[in-house]
Amino acid sequence: SQQGEEDPQALSIQEGENATMNCSYKTSINNLQWYRQNSGRGLVHLILIRSNEREKHSGRLRVTLDTSKKSSSLLITASRAADTASYFCATDSYTSGTYKYIFGTGTRLKVLA
Amino acid sequence: EAQVTQNPRYLITVTGKKLTVTCSQNMNHEYMSWYRQDPGLGLRQIYYSMNVEVTDKGDVPEGYKVSRKEKRNFPLILESPSPNQTSLYFCASSSQGRGTGELFFGEGSRLTVL
């Protein structure tokens, strides 16, 4: 089945550095969302970018979307130890009368103090 | 406070013993859904509901049932749990269905089936 894939699977950086993670998907979309999950907790919505947008900012987050390549990237600038979490992309999908959010497998980010 | 509440948060049960995981949201959202999260597999949708009395299967519905009798509640029922249903379960809701809106997640229910 279709599914987003994040890259890298895991990322370890020093506090203050930027973190970039990528998401690829397989079918056309209306929007793409990024979520954050602290260990074993519920996911928290970070940002949504629509298919007609190329870039969006929210605080220290910058999201880009390239629909021609079916890919998106999430950049976290000036990372902090508190940014340590897993990050997931999610795309909308409508197939055979079924509406879905398709989540990727996530990138585990560790920010070292 | 806007929230999605799941219960129980942790449960250990035995094969075949029926159980229900409750989910309630206080945001008057029409869309609700259930996911399971397993290592290396991400989140997979079990069932979703676009509104009261309207439910549909997601990617992995086998072994699960749901009901949506009230807008705020969307319980997940395991009629005869098996060990392969050991997982972390999340309920989520959104004001906009059709995969277009922000999802609000509960804190998760970790289920172990022995």
mmCIF file of C-alpha atoms in Angstrom:
data_model
loop_
_atom_site.group_PDB
_atom_site.id
_atom_site.type_symbol
_atom_site.label_atom_id
_atom_site.label_comp_id
_atom_site.label_asym_id
_atom_site.label_seq_id
_atom_site.Cartn_x
_atom_site.Cartn_y
_atom_site.Cartn_z
ATOM 1 C CA SER A 1 0.000 0.000 0.000
ATOM 2 C CA GLN A 2 1.106 3.564 -0.500
ATOM 3 C CA GLN A 3 3.042 5.106 2.310
ATOM 4 C CA GLY A 4 5.264 8.054 2.951
ATOM 5 C CA GLU A 5 8.855 7.371 3.752
ATOM 6 C CA GLU A 6 11.011 9.590 5.868
ATOM 7 C CA ASP A 7 14.716 9.933 5.438
ATOM 8 C CA PRO A 8 16.887 9.562 7.407
ATOM 9 C CA GLN A 9 15.414 7.029 9.809
ATOM 10 C CA ALA A 10 17.503 8.483 12.603
ATOM 11 C CA LEU A 11 19.432 11.708 13.025
ATOM 12 C CA SER A 12 21.705 12.866 15.812
ATOM 13 C CA ILE A 13 22.911 16.473 15.989
ATOM 14 C CA GLN A 14 24.338 18.971 18.443
ATOM 15 C CA GLU A 15 22.203 21.618 20.042
ATOM 16 C CA GLY A 16 22.171 24.755 17.906
ATOM 17 C CA GLU A 17 22.602 22.905 14.624
ATOM 18 C CA ASN A 18 19.905 22.628 11.995
ATOM 19 C CA ALA A 19 18.038 19.373 11.428
ATOM 20 C CA THR A 20 16.644 18.402 8.047
ATOM 21 C CA MET A 21 14.425 15.441 7.410
ATOM 22 C CA ASN A 22 12.769 14.388 4.193
ATOM 23 C CA CYS A 23 9.551 12.695 3.231
ATOM 24 C CA SER A 24 8.636 11.017 -0.035
ATOM 25 C CA TYR A 25 5.188 9.867 -1.052
ATOM 26 C CA LYS A 26 3.702 7.974 -3.933
ATOM 27 C CA THR A 27 0.449 9.510 -5.132
ATOM 28 C CA SER A 28 -0.938 12.981 -5.780
ATOM 29 C CA ILE A 29 -1.988 14.857 -2.677
ATOM 30 C CA ASN A 30 -4.050 17.832 -1.556
ATOM 31 C CA ASN A 31 -1.853 18.572 1.411
ATOM 32 C CA LEU A 32 1.027 17.238 3.465
ATOM 33 C CA GLN A 33 1.378 17.532 7.209
ATOM 34 C CA TRP A 34 4.215 17.070 9.677
ATOM 35 C CA TYR A 35 3.721 15.707 13.178
ATOM 36 C CA ARG A 36 5.973 15.289 16.162
ATOM 37 C CA GLN A 37 5.885 12.443 18.681
ATOM 38 C CA ASN A 38 7.689 12.430 21.985
ATOM 39 C CA SER A 39 8.594 8.928 23.066
ATOM 40 C CA GLY A 40 5.450 6.805 23.266
ATOM 41 C CA ARG A 41 3.169 9.835 23.437
ATOM 42 C CA GLY A 42 0.463 11.054 21.104
ATOM 43 C CA LEU A 43 1.392 12.841 17.894
ATOM 44 C CA VAL A 44 1.229 16.610 17.812
ATOM 45 C CA HIS A 45 0.529 18.558 14.639
ATOM 46 C CA LEU A 46 3.334 20.881 13.554
ATOM 47 C CA ILE A 47 2.484 22.292 10.160
ATOM 48 C CA LEU A 48 0.355 21.709 7.064
ATOM 49 C CA ILE A 49 1.378 22.638 3.555
ATOM 50 C CA ARG A 50 -1.056 22.543 0.662
ATOM 51 C CA SER A 51 -0.234 21.119 -2.730
ATOM 52 C CA ASN A 52 -0.198 24.587 -4.322
ATOM 53 C CA GLU A 53 2.338 25.886 -1.803
ATOM 54 C CA ARG A 54 6.072 25.430 -2.135
ATOM 55 C CA GLU A 55 7.312 26.635 1.234
ATOM 56 C CA LYS A 56 5.867 27.413 4.629
ATOM 57 C CA HIS A 57 7.337 28.698 7.882
ATOM 58 C CA SER A 58 6.262 28.387 11.479
ATOM 59 C CA GLY A 59 8.671 29.636 14.117
ATOM 60 C CA ARG A 60 11.864 27.584 13.770
ATOM 61 C CA LEU A 61 10.221 25.219 11.299
ATOM 62 C CA ARG A 62 10.473 25.470 7.541
ATOM 63 C CA VAL A 63 8.658 23.043 5.293
ATOM 64 C CA THR A 64 9.104 22.708 1.568
ATOM 65 C CA LEU A 65 7.022 20.738 -0.879
ATOM 66 C CA ASP A 66 7.985 19.582 -4.355
ATOM 67 C CA THR A 67 4.975 17.924 -5.929
ATOM 68 C CA SER A 68 6.890 17.097 -9.105
ATOM 69 C CA LYS A 69 9.270 14.945 -7.062
ATOM 70 C CA LYS A 70 6.594 13.898 -4.581
ATOM 71 C CA SER A 71 8.759 14.962 -1.696
ATOM 72 C CA SER A 72 8.802 17.323 1.256
ATOM 73 C CA SER A 73 11.419 18.427 3.729
ATOM 74 C CA LEU A 74 11.185 19.674 7.295
ATOM 75 C CA LEU A 75 13.952 21.938 8.554
ATOM 76 C CA ILE A 76 14.284 22.710 12.239
ATOM 77 C CA THR A 77 16.671 25.587 12.779
ATOM 78 C CA ALA A 78 18.766 26.211 15.884
ATOM 79 C CA SER A 79 17.724 22.893 17.391
ATOM 80 C CA ARG A 80 17.265 22.401 21.111
ATOM 81 C CA ALA A 81 17.432 19.341 23.314
ATOM 82 C CA ALA A 82 13.653 19.625 23.678
ATOM 83 C CA ASP A 83 13.308 18.980 19.926
ATOM 84 C CA THR A 84 14.364 15.374 20.534
ATOM 85 C CA ALA A 85 11.427 13.355 19.206
ATOM 86 C CA SER A 86 10.207 11.383 16.224
ATOM 87 C CA TYR A 87 8.860 13.307 13.267
ATOM 88 C CA PHE A 88 6.288 11.976 10.831
ATOM 89 C CA CYS A 89 4.898 13.232 7.576
ATOM 90 C CA ALA A 90 1.296 12.496 6.650
ATOM 91 C CA THR A 91 -0.492 12.856 3.341
ATOM 92 C CA ASP A 92 -4.161 12.747 2.473
ATOM 93 C CA SER A 93 -5.444 9.999 0.269
ATOM 94 C CA TYR A 94 -8.726 9.134 -1.405
ATOM 95 C CA THR A 95 -8.812 5.645 -2.891
ATOM 96 C CA SER A 96 -11.838 3.532 -3.785
ATOM 97 C CA GLY A 97 -14.171 5.712 -1.750
ATOM 98 C CA THR A 98 -11.959 5.656 1.330
ATOM 99 C CA TYR A 99 -10.428 8.737 2.898
ATOM 100 C CA LYS A 100 -7.149 8.225 4.704
ATOM 101 C CA TYR A 101 -4.201 9.952 6.237
ATOM 102 C CA ILE A 102 -1.077 8.068 5.185
ATOM 103 C CA PHE A 103 1.748 8.325 7.685
ATOM 104 C CA GLY A 104 5.400 7.677 7.053
ATOM 105 C CA THR A 105 7.580 5.560 9.300
ATOM 106 C CA GLY A 106 9.210 8.575 10.908
ATOM 107 C CA THR A 107 12.605 10.133 11.575
ATOM 108 C CA ARG A 108 13.995 9.822 15.090
ATOM 109 C CA LEU A 109 15.801 13.040 15.959
ATOM 110 C CA LYS A 110 18.167 13.261 18.878
ATOM 111 C CA VAL A 111 19.541 16.668 19.842
ATOM 112 C CA LEU A 112 22.570 16.489 22.095
ATOM 113 C CA ALA A 113 23.051 19.224 24.673
ATOM 114 C CA GLU B 1 -9.094 22.232 27.258
ATOM 115 C CA ALA B 2 -9.439 20.642 23.831
ATOM 116 C CA GLN B 3 -8.447 17.013 24.059
ATOM 117 C CA VAL B 4 -8.853 13.447 22.940
ATOM 118 C CA THR B 5 -9.042 11.023 25.845
ATOM 119 C CA GLN B 6 -8.302 7.327 25.579
ATOM 120 C CA ASN B 7 -8.777 4.633 28.192
ATOM 121 C CA PRO B 8 -7.162 2.512 29.341
ATOM 122 C CA ARG B 9 -3.649 3.825 28.781
ATOM 123 C CA TYR B 10 -2.107 0.459 29.533
ATOM 124 C CA LEU B 11 -3.651 -2.982 29.384
ATOM 125 C CA ILE B 12 -2.376 -6.519 29.578
ATOM 126 C CA THR B 13 -4.893 -9.165 28.609
ATOM 127 C CA VAL B 14 -5.045 -12.751 27.419
ATOM 128 C CA THR B 15 -5.937 -14.205 24.059
ATOM 129 C CA GLY B 16 -9.664 -14.277 23.408
ATOM 130 C CA LYS B 17 -10.796 -11.978 26.197
ATOM 131 C CA LYS B 18 -12.923 -9.237 24.681
ATOM 132 C CA LEU B 19 -11.860 -5.702 25.389
ATOM 133 C CA THR B 20 -12.857 -2.177 24.507
ATOM 134 C CA VAL B 21 -10.622 0.869 24.277
ATOM 135 C CA THR B 22 -12.642 4.025 24.684
ATOM 136 C CA CYS B 23 -12.002 7.309 22.906
ATOM 137 C CA SER B 24 -13.721 10.599 23.571
ATOM 138 C CA GLN B 25 -13.146 14.081 22.143
ATOM 139 C CA ASN B 26 -14.528 17.388 23.382
ATOM 140 C CA MET B 27 -14.024 19.438 20.226
ATOM 141 C CA ASN B 28 -17.244 18.536 18.409
ATOM 142 C CA HIS B 29 -15.183 16.984 15.617
ATOM 143 C CA GLU B 30 -16.962 14.998 12.952
ATOM 144 C CA TYR B 31 -13.964 12.917 11.884
ATOM 145 C CA MET B 32 -12.457 10.312 14.210
ATOM 146 C CA SER B 33 -10.057 7.481 13.547
ATOM 147 C CA TRP B 34 -8.024 4.723 15.131
ATOM 148 C CA TYR B 35 -4.403 3.876 14.391
ATOM 149 C CA ARG B 36 -1.972 1.298 15.569
ATOM 150 C CA GLN B 37 1.724 1.986 15.781
ATOM 151 C CA ASP B 38 4.280 -0.799 15.504
ATOM 152 C CA PRO B 39 8.076 -0.514 15.315
ATOM 153 C CA GLY B 40 9.263 0.063 11.762
ATOM 154 C CA LEU B 41 5.734 0.251 10.383
ATOM 155 C CA GLY B 42 4.674 3.748 11.364
ATOM 156 C CA LEU B 43 1.020 4.459 11.991
ATOM 157 C CA ARG B 44 -1.548 2.350 10.215
ATOM 158 C CA GLN B 45 -5.194 3.248 10.111
ATOM 159 C CA ILE B 46 -7.624 0.683 11.529
ATOM 160 C CA TYR B 47 -11.021 2.352 11.153
ATOM 161 C CA TYR B 48 -12.324 5.841 10.709
ATOM 162 C CA SER B 49 -15.633 7.640 11.015
ATOM 163 C CA MET B 50 -16.773 10.663 9.059
ATOM 164 C CA ASN B 51 -19.756 11.287 11.358
ATOM 165 C CA VAL B 52 -22.268 9.617 13.669
ATOM 166 C CA GLU B 53 -23.273 6.177 12.417
ATOM 167 C CA VAL B 54 -20.781 6.448 9.525
ATOM 168 C CA THR B 55 -17.719 4.223 9.834
ATOM 169 C CA ASP B 56 -15.341 2.681 7.327
ATOM 170 C CA LYS B 57 -12.350 0.383 7.235
ATOM 171 C CA GLY B 58 -8.809 1.606 7.101
ATOM 172 C CA ASP B 59 -5.754 -0.404 6.110
ATOM 173 C CA VAL B 60 -5.758 -2.976 8.907
ATOM 174 C CA PRO B 61 -9.340 -3.534 10.127
ATOM 175 C CA GLU B 62 -9.165 -7.298 10.662
ATOM 176 C CA GLY B 63 -9.885 -8.294 14.244
ATOM 177 C CA TYR B 64 -11.335 -4.914 15.207
ATOM 178 C CA LYS B 65 -14.769 -3.348 15.402
ATOM 179 C CA VAL B 66 -15.862 0.219 16.025
ATOM 180 C CA SER B 67 -19.067 2.106 16.605
ATOM 181 C CA ARG B 68 -20.037 5.777 16.431
ATOM 182 C CA LYS B 69 -23.320 6.244 18.231
ATOM 183 C CA GLU B 70 -22.435 9.684 19.542
ATOM 184 C CA LYS B 71 -20.322 12.371 17.968
ATOM 185 C CA ARG B 72 -17.845 12.538 20.829
ATOM 186 C CA ASN B 73 -17.175 8.814 21.307
ATOM 187 C CA PHE B 74 -15.497 6.274 19.053
ATOM 188 C CA PRO B 75 -14.677 3.048 20.909
ATOM 189 C CA LEU B 76 -12.393 0.374 19.482
ATOM 190 C CA ILE B 77 -13.503 -3.179 20.199
ATOM 191 C CA LEU B 78 -11.328 -6.274 20.064
ATOM 192 C CA GLU B 79 -13.800 -9.158 20.160
ATOM 193 C CA SER B 80 -11.174 -11.884 20.478
ATOM 194 C CA PRO B 81 -7.727 -10.375 20.914
ATOM 195 C CA SER B 82 -4.687 -12.224 19.633
ATOM 196 C CA PRO B 83 -0.975 -11.666 20.324
ATOM 197 C CA ASN B 84 -0.492 -9.970 16.928
ATOM 198 C CA GLN B 85 -2.737 -7.191 18.183
ATOM 199 C CA THR B 86 -0.154 -6.249 20.780
ATOM 200 C CA SER B 87 0.555 -2.657 19.834
ATOM 201 C CA LEU B 88 0.313 1.013 20.715
ATOM 202 C CA TYR B 89 -3.092 2.369 19.727
ATOM 203 C CA PHE B 90 -4.006 5.967 19.020
ATOM 204 C CA CYS B 91 -7.342 7.631 18.594
ATOM 205 C CA ALA B 92 -7.458 10.899 16.672
ATOM 206 C CA SER B 93 -10.052 13.436 15.616
ATOM 207 C CA SER B 94 -10.307 16.293 13.166
ATOM 208 C CA SER B 95 -12.765 19.049 12.358
ATOM 209 C CA GLN B 96 -12.213 18.299 8.702
ATOM 210 C CA GLY B 97 -12.442 14.771 7.409
ATOM 211 C CA ARG B 98 -11.241 13.556 4.085
ATOM 212 C CA GLY B 99 -7.624 13.703 5.190
ATOM 213 C CA THR B 100 -7.484 17.458 4.883
ATOM 214 C CA GLY B 101 -7.429 18.720 8.446
ATOM 215 C CA GLU B 102 -5.138 18.706 11.426
ATOM 216 C CA LEU B 103 -5.454 15.549 13.494
ATOM 217 C CA PHE B 104 -5.642 15.754 17.280
ATOM 218 C CA PHE B 105 -4.315 12.628 18.943
ATOM 219 C CA GLY B 106 -4.971 10.963 22.244
ATOM 220 C CA GLU B 107 -2.071 9.919 24.452
ATOM 221 C CA GLY B 108 -2.197 6.320 23.302
ATOM 222 C CA SER B 109 -3.193 2.957 24.730
ATOM 223 C CA ARG B 110 -0.502 0.335 25.022
ATOM 224 C CA LEU B 111 -2.043 -3.089 24.689
ATOM 225 C CA THR B 112 -0.309 -6.393 25.361
ATOM 226 C CA VAL B 113 -2.091 -9.639 24.468
ATOM 227 C CA LEU B 114 -0.570 -12.753 26.021
#
